[in-house]
Amino acid sequence: MRAVLRHLLSARHMNFKVSQWPGYCLAFVFVFFFALSLRQLIDEDVWFQLLAGQETMRTLAVPRMEFYIYSALGEPSLFVGWLWGLWLYLAWLAGGYTAVSVFGALVWGAIFAIGAKAIVTLIERDVPGGEVYSRKAVLVAILVATSVSFQYLVGRAVLRAEATMYLAWVVAVYLSAGIAKDEQRRRRFLFVVPLLSWSLGWLHTTSIFMVLLLVGHLLQAGVDAMGSPQAGGFKQFARTDLRAWLLAIIAAVALPCLNPNGVE
């Protein structure tokens, strides 16, 4: 009897470790890429973004006149990514350049952690025995290959507004895992991705990528429907889901225009 109880407790302990492993892995991915992304402020664009954030804070409005280039002072100008610059400036107010570096590292740590979570979710849903397979795949695919290539990109990535596009992209990819088989997850995906597109209109100029992502998934959903006659095929898809997909795409195109810089 004691042997049986010992075996059950051991199995329960092992299962606890198995269930907790992905969480530990994602935490490690976050800390690893957070450490890799702690950089000095050497990119010239960072200084301009900080100045744009300072000007936004000083005037409590999005800059619409040139305030930085001496030969064009006072002329009409357009400052894209002004909200990212404001975030950097608020970080600087909180803790100087060290806080700005930490802020940039936090964003990139989150990007890779969410990306790793998306890979885990996809593997668990699509690969037989994926829960076991994911423990090896995440470390091999994310930590080895990506950490090496990231070293060549980090100078043009950390502390730049483009980071918001990557963050929005990995969130959308994570939400898209399993949407073909999960109606609730699909509704969440179609609602959140246009909002991500809207947020990019305030942070950067890459909202078009969210539109392309939606179009790609729409095409895939149509192909899947044509290959599933038992579910009603494409006609059933056209009567039920197609309208939601088209509305999401239209929203992802239109919402980014609702920002302080307007359609431009």
GROMACS .gro file of N, CA, C and O in nm, residues 114-189:
model
  304
  114ILE      N    1   0.573   3.612  -2.582
  114ILE     CA    2   0.444   3.588  -2.647
  114ILE      C    3   0.463   3.503  -2.772
  114ILE      O    4   0.383   3.414  -2.802
  115GLY      N    5   0.573   3.528  -2.846
  115GLY     CA    6   0.602   3.446  -2.963
  115GLY      C    7   0.625   3.301  -2.925
  115GLY      O    8   0.577   3.209  -2.993
  116ALA      N    9   0.696   3.278  -2.816
  116ALA     CA   10   0.718   3.142  -2.768
  116ALA      C   11   0.587   3.078  -2.726
  116ALA      O   12   0.563   2.959  -2.753
  117LYS      N   13   0.501   3.155  -2.661
  117LYS     CA   14   0.370   3.104  -2.620
  117LYS      C   15   0.288   3.064  -2.742
  117LYS      O   16   0.216   2.962  -2.741
  118ALA      N   17   0.298   3.143  -2.849
  118ALA     CA   18   0.225   3.110  -2.971
  118ALA      C   19   0.275   2.978  -3.030
  118ALA      O   20   0.196   2.895  -3.075
  119ILE      N   21   0.407   2.957  -3.027
  119ILE     CA   22   0.463   2.832  -3.079
  119ILE      C   23   0.415   2.713  -2.995
  119ILE      O   24   0.376   2.609  -3.048
  120VAL      N   25   0.419   2.729  -2.864
  120VAL     CA   26   0.372   2.622  -2.775
  120VAL      C   27   0.226   2.588  -2.805
  120VAL      O   28   0.188   2.471  -2.815
  121THR      N   29   0.143   2.692  -2.819
  121THR     CA   30   0.001   2.670  -2.844
  121THR      C   31  -0.021   2.599  -2.977
  121THR      O   32  -0.103   2.506  -2.987
  122LEU      N   33   0.051   2.642  -3.081
  122LEU     CA   34   0.036   2.579  -3.212
  122LEU      C   35   0.079   2.433  -3.209
  122LEU      O   36   0.013   2.346  -3.267
  123ILE      N   37   0.189   2.405  -3.141
  123ILE     CA   38   0.238   2.268  -3.134
  123ILE      C   39   0.141   2.179  -3.058
  123ILE      O   40   0.110   2.068  -3.099
  124GLU      N   41   0.091   2.228  -2.946
  124GLU     CA   42  -0.001   2.148  -2.865
  124GLU      C   43  -0.129   2.117  -2.941
  124GLU      O   44  -0.190   2.012  -2.922
  125ARG      N   45  -0.170   2.209  -3.030
  125ARG     CA   46  -0.295   2.187  -3.103
  125ARG      C   47  -0.274   2.103  -3.229
  125ARG      O   48  -0.362   2.025  -3.267
  126ASP      N   49  -0.159   2.117  -3.295
  126ASP     CA   50  -0.143   2.061  -3.429
  126ASP      C   51  -0.052   1.939  -3.437
  126ASP      O   52  -0.055   1.868  -3.536
  127VAL      N   53   0.034   1.916  -3.336
  127VAL     CA   54   0.131   1.807  -3.343
  127VAL      C   55   0.093   1.699  -3.243
  127VAL      O   56   0.075   1.730  -3.124
  128PRO      N   57   0.079   1.574  -3.285
  128PRO     CA   58   0.052   1.467  -3.189
  128PRO      C   59   0.161   1.462  -3.083
  128PRO      O   60   0.280   1.465  -3.112
  129GLY      N   61   0.119   1.456  -2.956
  129GLY     CA   62   0.216   1.458  -2.848
  129GLY      C   63   0.286   1.592  -2.836
  129GLY      O   64   0.399   1.602  -2.789
  130GLY      N   65   0.218   1.696  -2.880
  130GLY     CA   66   0.281   1.827  -2.888
  130GLY      C   67   0.325   1.884  -2.755
  130GLY      O   68   0.418   1.962  -2.748
  131GLU      N   69   0.258   1.846  -2.646
  131GLU     CA   70   0.295   1.900  -2.516
  131GLU      C   71   0.437   1.860  -2.480
  131GLU      O   72   0.512   1.936  -2.423
  132VAL      N   73   0.474   1.736  -2.514
  132VAL     CA   74   0.610   1.690  -2.488
  132VAL      C   75   0.706   1.752  -2.587
  132VAL      O   76   0.815   1.799  -2.551
  133TYR      N   77   0.664   1.757  -2.713
  133TYR     CA   78   0.751   1.809  -2.818
  133TYR      C   79   0.784   1.956  -2.798
  133TYR      O   80   0.894   2.002  -2.828
  134SER      N   81   0.689   2.032  -2.743
  134SER     CA   82   0.708   2.176  -2.730
  134SER      C   83   0.823   2.212  -2.639
  134SER      O   84   0.888   2.314  -2.657
  135ARG      N   85   0.853   2.128  -2.541
  135ARG     CA   86   0.960   2.160  -2.447
  135ARG      C   87   1.095   2.171  -2.518
  135ARG      O   88   1.179   2.252  -2.482
  136LYS      N   89   1.114   2.088  -2.619
  136LYS     CA   90   1.239   2.093  -2.693
  136LYS      C   91   1.232   2.197  -2.805
  136LYS      O   92   1.329   2.266  -2.832
  137ALA      N   93   1.116   2.207  -2.870
  137ALA     CA   94   1.104   2.293  -2.987
  137ALA      C   95   1.123   2.440  -2.952
  137ALA      O   96   1.186   2.514  -3.027
  138VAL      N   97   1.066   2.483  -2.840
  138VAL     CA   98   1.075   2.626  -2.805
  138VAL      C   99   1.220   2.668  -2.784
  138VAL      O  100   1.266   2.770  -2.837
  139LEU      N  101   1.293   2.590  -2.707
  139LEU     CA  102   1.432   2.626  -2.680
  139LEU      C  103   1.517   2.621  -2.806
  139LEU      O  104   1.599   2.709  -2.831
  140VAL      N  105   1.496   2.520  -2.889
  140VAL     CA  106   1.576   2.507  -3.011
  140VAL      C  107   1.542   2.618  -3.110
  140VAL      O  108   1.631   2.687  -3.161
  141ALA      N  109   1.412   2.637  -3.137
  141ALA     CA  110   1.370   2.732  -3.239
  141ALA      C  111   1.384   2.877  -3.194
  141ALA      O  112   1.423   2.963  -3.273
  142ILE      N  113   1.351   2.906  -3.069
  142ILE     CA  114   1.352   3.044  -3.021
  142ILE      C  115   1.487   3.085  -2.966
  142ILE      O  116   1.547   3.183  -3.011
  143LEU      N  117   1.537   3.011  -2.868
  143LEU     CA  118   1.657   3.054  -2.797
  143LEU      C  119   1.784   3.045  -2.880
  143LEU      O  120   1.869   3.134  -2.872
  144VAL      N  121   1.798   2.941  -2.961
  144VAL     CA  122   1.922   2.923  -3.036
  144VAL      C  123   1.922   3.010  -3.161
  144VAL      O  124   2.001   3.103  -3.175
  145ALA      N  125   1.830   2.979  -3.256
  145ALA     CA  126   1.830   3.049  -3.384
  145ALA      C  127   1.800   3.198  -3.369
  145ALA      O  128   1.870   3.282  -3.423
  146THR      N  129   1.696   3.230  -3.292
  146THR     CA  130   1.654   3.369  -3.282
  146THR      C  131   1.752   3.455  -3.204
  146THR      O  132   1.776   3.570  -3.240
  147SER      N  133   1.809   3.401  -3.098
  147SER     CA  134   1.903   3.481  -3.019
  147SER      C  135   2.028   3.515  -3.099
  147SER      O  136   2.084   3.624  -3.084
  148VAL      N  137   2.071   3.424  -3.187
  148VAL     CA  138   2.188   3.452  -3.271
  148VAL      C  139   2.154   3.562  -3.373
  148VAL      O  140   2.227   3.661  -3.387
  149SER      N  141   2.043   3.545  -3.445
  149SER     CA  142   2.005   3.643  -3.546
  149SER      C  143   1.969   3.778  -3.484
  149SER      O  144   1.992   3.883  -3.545
  150PHE      N  145   1.915   3.774  -3.363
  150PHE     CA  146   1.874   3.898  -3.296
  150PHE      C  147   1.993   3.991  -3.272
  150PHE      O  148   1.978   4.113  -3.272
  151GLN      N  149   2.111   3.933  -3.254
  151GLN     CA  150   2.229   4.014  -3.229
  151GLN      C  151   2.262   4.105  -3.348
  151GLN      O  152   2.318   4.213  -3.332
  152TYR      N  153   2.225   4.062  -3.468
  152TYR     CA  154   2.251   4.142  -3.587
  152TYR      C  155   2.142   4.246  -3.612
  152TYR      O  156   2.160   4.338  -3.691
  153LEU      N  157   2.028   4.230  -3.545
  153LEU     CA  158   1.916   4.321  -3.565
  153LEU      C  159   1.894   4.416  -3.449
  153LEU      O  160   1.823   4.515  -3.462
  154VAL      N  161   1.955   4.384  -3.333
  154VAL     CA  162   1.920   4.455  -3.211
  154VAL      C  163   1.948   4.605  -3.222
  154VAL      O  164   1.874   4.687  -3.167
  155GLY      N  165   2.052   4.644  -3.298
  155GLY     CA  166   2.084   4.785  -3.310
  155GLY      C  167   1.978   4.865  -3.382
  155GLY      O  168   1.964   4.985  -3.362
  156ARG      N  169   1.901   4.797  -3.470
  156ARG     CA  170   1.795   4.864  -3.544
  156ARG      C  171   1.657   4.826  -3.492
  156ARG      O  172   1.557   4.846  -3.561
  157ALA      N  173   1.653   4.769  -3.373
  157ALA     CA  174   1.526   4.720  -3.322
  157ALA      C  175   1.493   4.777  -3.185
  157ALA      O  176   1.386   4.837  -3.165
  158VAL      N  177   1.583   4.760  -3.089
  158VAL     CA  178   1.556   4.801  -2.953
  158VAL      C  179   1.539   4.953  -2.946
  158VAL      O  180   1.615   5.027  -3.007
  159LEU      N  181   1.437   4.997  -2.876
  159LEU     CA  182   1.405   5.137  -2.851
  159LEU      C  183   1.348   5.209  -2.973
  159LEU      O  184   1.327   5.329  -2.970
  160ARG      N  185   1.322   5.134  -3.081
  160ARG     CA  186   1.262   5.195  -3.199
  160ARG      C  187   1.112   5.164  -3.202
  160ARG      O  188   1.066   5.062  -3.151
  161ALA      N  189   1.037   5.252  -3.267
  161ALA     CA  190   0.891   5.236  -3.270
  161ALA      C  191   0.848   5.110  -3.344
  161ALA      O  192   0.737   5.061  -3.324
  162GLU      N  193   0.936   5.056  -3.430
  162GLU     CA  194   0.902   4.932  -3.501
  162GLU      C  195   0.872   4.818  -3.405
  162GLU      O  196   0.802   4.722  -3.441
  163ALA      N  197   0.925   4.826  -3.283
  163ALA     CA  198   0.900   4.719  -3.185
  163ALA      C  199   0.752   4.700  -3.161
  163ALA      O  200   0.706   4.588  -3.134
  164THR      N  201   0.672   4.807  -3.171
  164THR     CA  202   0.529   4.795  -3.147
  164THR      C  203   0.462   4.710  -3.254
  164THR      O  204   0.364   4.641  -3.228
  165MET      N  205   0.515   4.716  -3.378
  165MET     CA  206   0.461   4.633  -3.484
  165MET      C  207   0.487   4.485  -3.455
  165MET      O  208   0.398   4.401  -3.470
  166TYR      N  209   0.610   4.453  -3.410
  166TYR     CA  210   0.640   4.313  -3.378
  166TYR      C  211   0.556   4.264  -3.260
  166TYR      O  212   0.511   4.149  -3.258
  167LEU      N  213   0.534   4.352  -3.162
  167LEU     CA  214   0.452   4.314  -3.046
  167LEU      C  215   0.308   4.286  -3.089
  167LEU      O  216   0.249   4.185  -3.050
  168ALA      N  217   0.252   4.373  -3.170
  168ALA     CA  218   0.116   4.352  -3.220
  168ALA      C  219   0.108   4.225  -3.304
  168ALA      O  220   0.011   4.149  -3.296
  169TRP      N  221   0.212   4.200  -3.383
  169TRP     CA  222   0.212   4.083  -3.471
  169TRP      C  223   0.211   3.953  -3.391
  169TRP      O  224   0.133   3.863  -3.420
  170VAL      N  225   0.297   3.942  -3.290
  170VAL     CA  226   0.302   3.816  -3.214
  170VAL      C  227   0.175   3.797  -3.132
  170VAL      O  228   0.132   3.682  -3.112
  171VAL      N  229   0.113   3.905  -3.085
  171VAL     CA  230  -0.015   3.892  -3.016
  171VAL      C  231  -0.120   3.836  -3.112
  171VAL      O  232  -0.197   3.746  -3.077
  172ALA      N  233  -0.122   3.888  -3.235
  172ALA     CA  234  -0.218   3.840  -3.334
  172ALA      C  235  -0.192   3.694  -3.371
  172ALA      O  236  -0.285   3.615  -3.387
  173VAL      N  237  -0.065   3.657  -3.384
  173VAL     CA  238  -0.031   3.518  -3.417
  173VAL      C  239  -0.073   3.425  -3.304
  173VAL      O  240  -0.126   3.316  -3.328
  174TYR      N  241  -0.052   3.468  -3.181
  174TYR     CA  242  -0.095   3.386  -3.067
  174TYR      C  243  -0.246   3.368  -3.067
  174TYR      O  244  -0.298   3.258  -3.046
  175LEU      N  245  -0.319   3.476  -3.093
  175LEU     CA  246  -0.465   3.468  -3.096
  175LEU      C  247  -0.515   3.380  -3.210
  175LEU      O  248  -0.623   3.321  -3.202
  176SER      N  249  -0.437   3.370  -3.317
  176SER     CA  250  -0.481   3.295  -3.434
  176SER      C  251  -0.463   3.145  -3.418
  176SER      O  252  -0.513   3.068  -3.501
  177ALA      N  253  -0.394   3.100  -3.315
  177ALA     CA  254  -0.370   2.958  -3.297
  177ALA      C  255  -0.502   2.884  -3.270
  177ALA      O  256  -0.567   2.908  -3.168
  178GLY      N  257  -0.541   2.799  -3.361
  178GLY     CA  258  -0.661   2.718  -3.341
  178GLY      C  259  -0.791   2.787  -3.375
  178GLY      O  260  -0.898   2.734  -3.341
  179ILE      N  261  -0.789   2.902  -3.443
  179ILE     CA  262  -0.914   2.972  -3.470
  179ILE      C  263  -1.004   2.894  -3.565
  179ILE      O  264  -1.126   2.911  -3.563
  180ALA      N  265  -0.945   2.806  -3.650
  180ALA     CA  266  -1.026   2.731  -3.745
  180ALA      C  267  -1.120   2.633  -3.673
  180ALA      O  268  -1.226   2.600  -3.725
  181LYS      N  269  -1.081   2.588  -3.554
  181LYS     CA  270  -1.160   2.487  -3.484
  181LYS      C  271  -1.232   2.542  -3.361
  181LYS      O  272  -1.306   2.469  -3.296
  182ASP      N  273  -1.210   2.667  -3.330
  182ASP     CA  274  -1.265   2.724  -3.207
  182ASP      C  275  -1.337   2.854  -3.240
  182ASP      O  276  -1.274   2.957  -3.267
  183GLU      N  277  -1.469   2.851  -3.239
  183GLU     CA  278  -1.547   2.968  -3.280
  183GLU      C  279  -1.526   3.087  -3.185
  183GLU      O  280  -1.516   3.202  -3.230
  184GLN      N  281  -1.519   3.060  -3.055
  184GLN     CA  282  -1.498   3.168  -2.960
  184GLN      C  283  -1.362   3.234  -2.980
  184GLN      O  284  -1.350   3.356  -2.976
  185ARG      N  285  -1.259   3.151  -3.004
  185ARG     CA  286  -1.125   3.205  -3.029
  185ARG      C  287  -1.122   3.286  -3.159
  185ARG      O  288  -1.055   3.387  -3.169
  186ARG      N  289  -1.199   3.241  -3.259
  186ARG     CA  290  -1.205   3.312  -3.386
  186ARG      C  291  -1.270   3.450  -3.368
  186ARG      O  292  -1.224   3.548  -3.426
  187ARG      N  293  -1.377   3.456  -3.290
  187ARG     CA  294  -1.441   3.586  -3.265
  187ARG      C  295  -1.344   3.680  -3.194
  187ARG      O  296  -1.338   3.800  -3.225
  188ARG      N  297  -1.269   3.628  -3.098
  188ARG     CA  298  -1.172   3.710  -3.026
  188ARG      C  299  -1.065   3.762  -3.122
  188ARG      O  300  -1.025   3.879  -3.117
  189PHE      N  301  -1.019   3.675  -3.210
  189PHE     CA  302  -0.918   3.713  -3.309
  189PHE      C  303  -0.969   3.824  -3.400
  189PHE      O  304  -0.901   3.924  -3.423
   0.00000   0.00000   0.00000
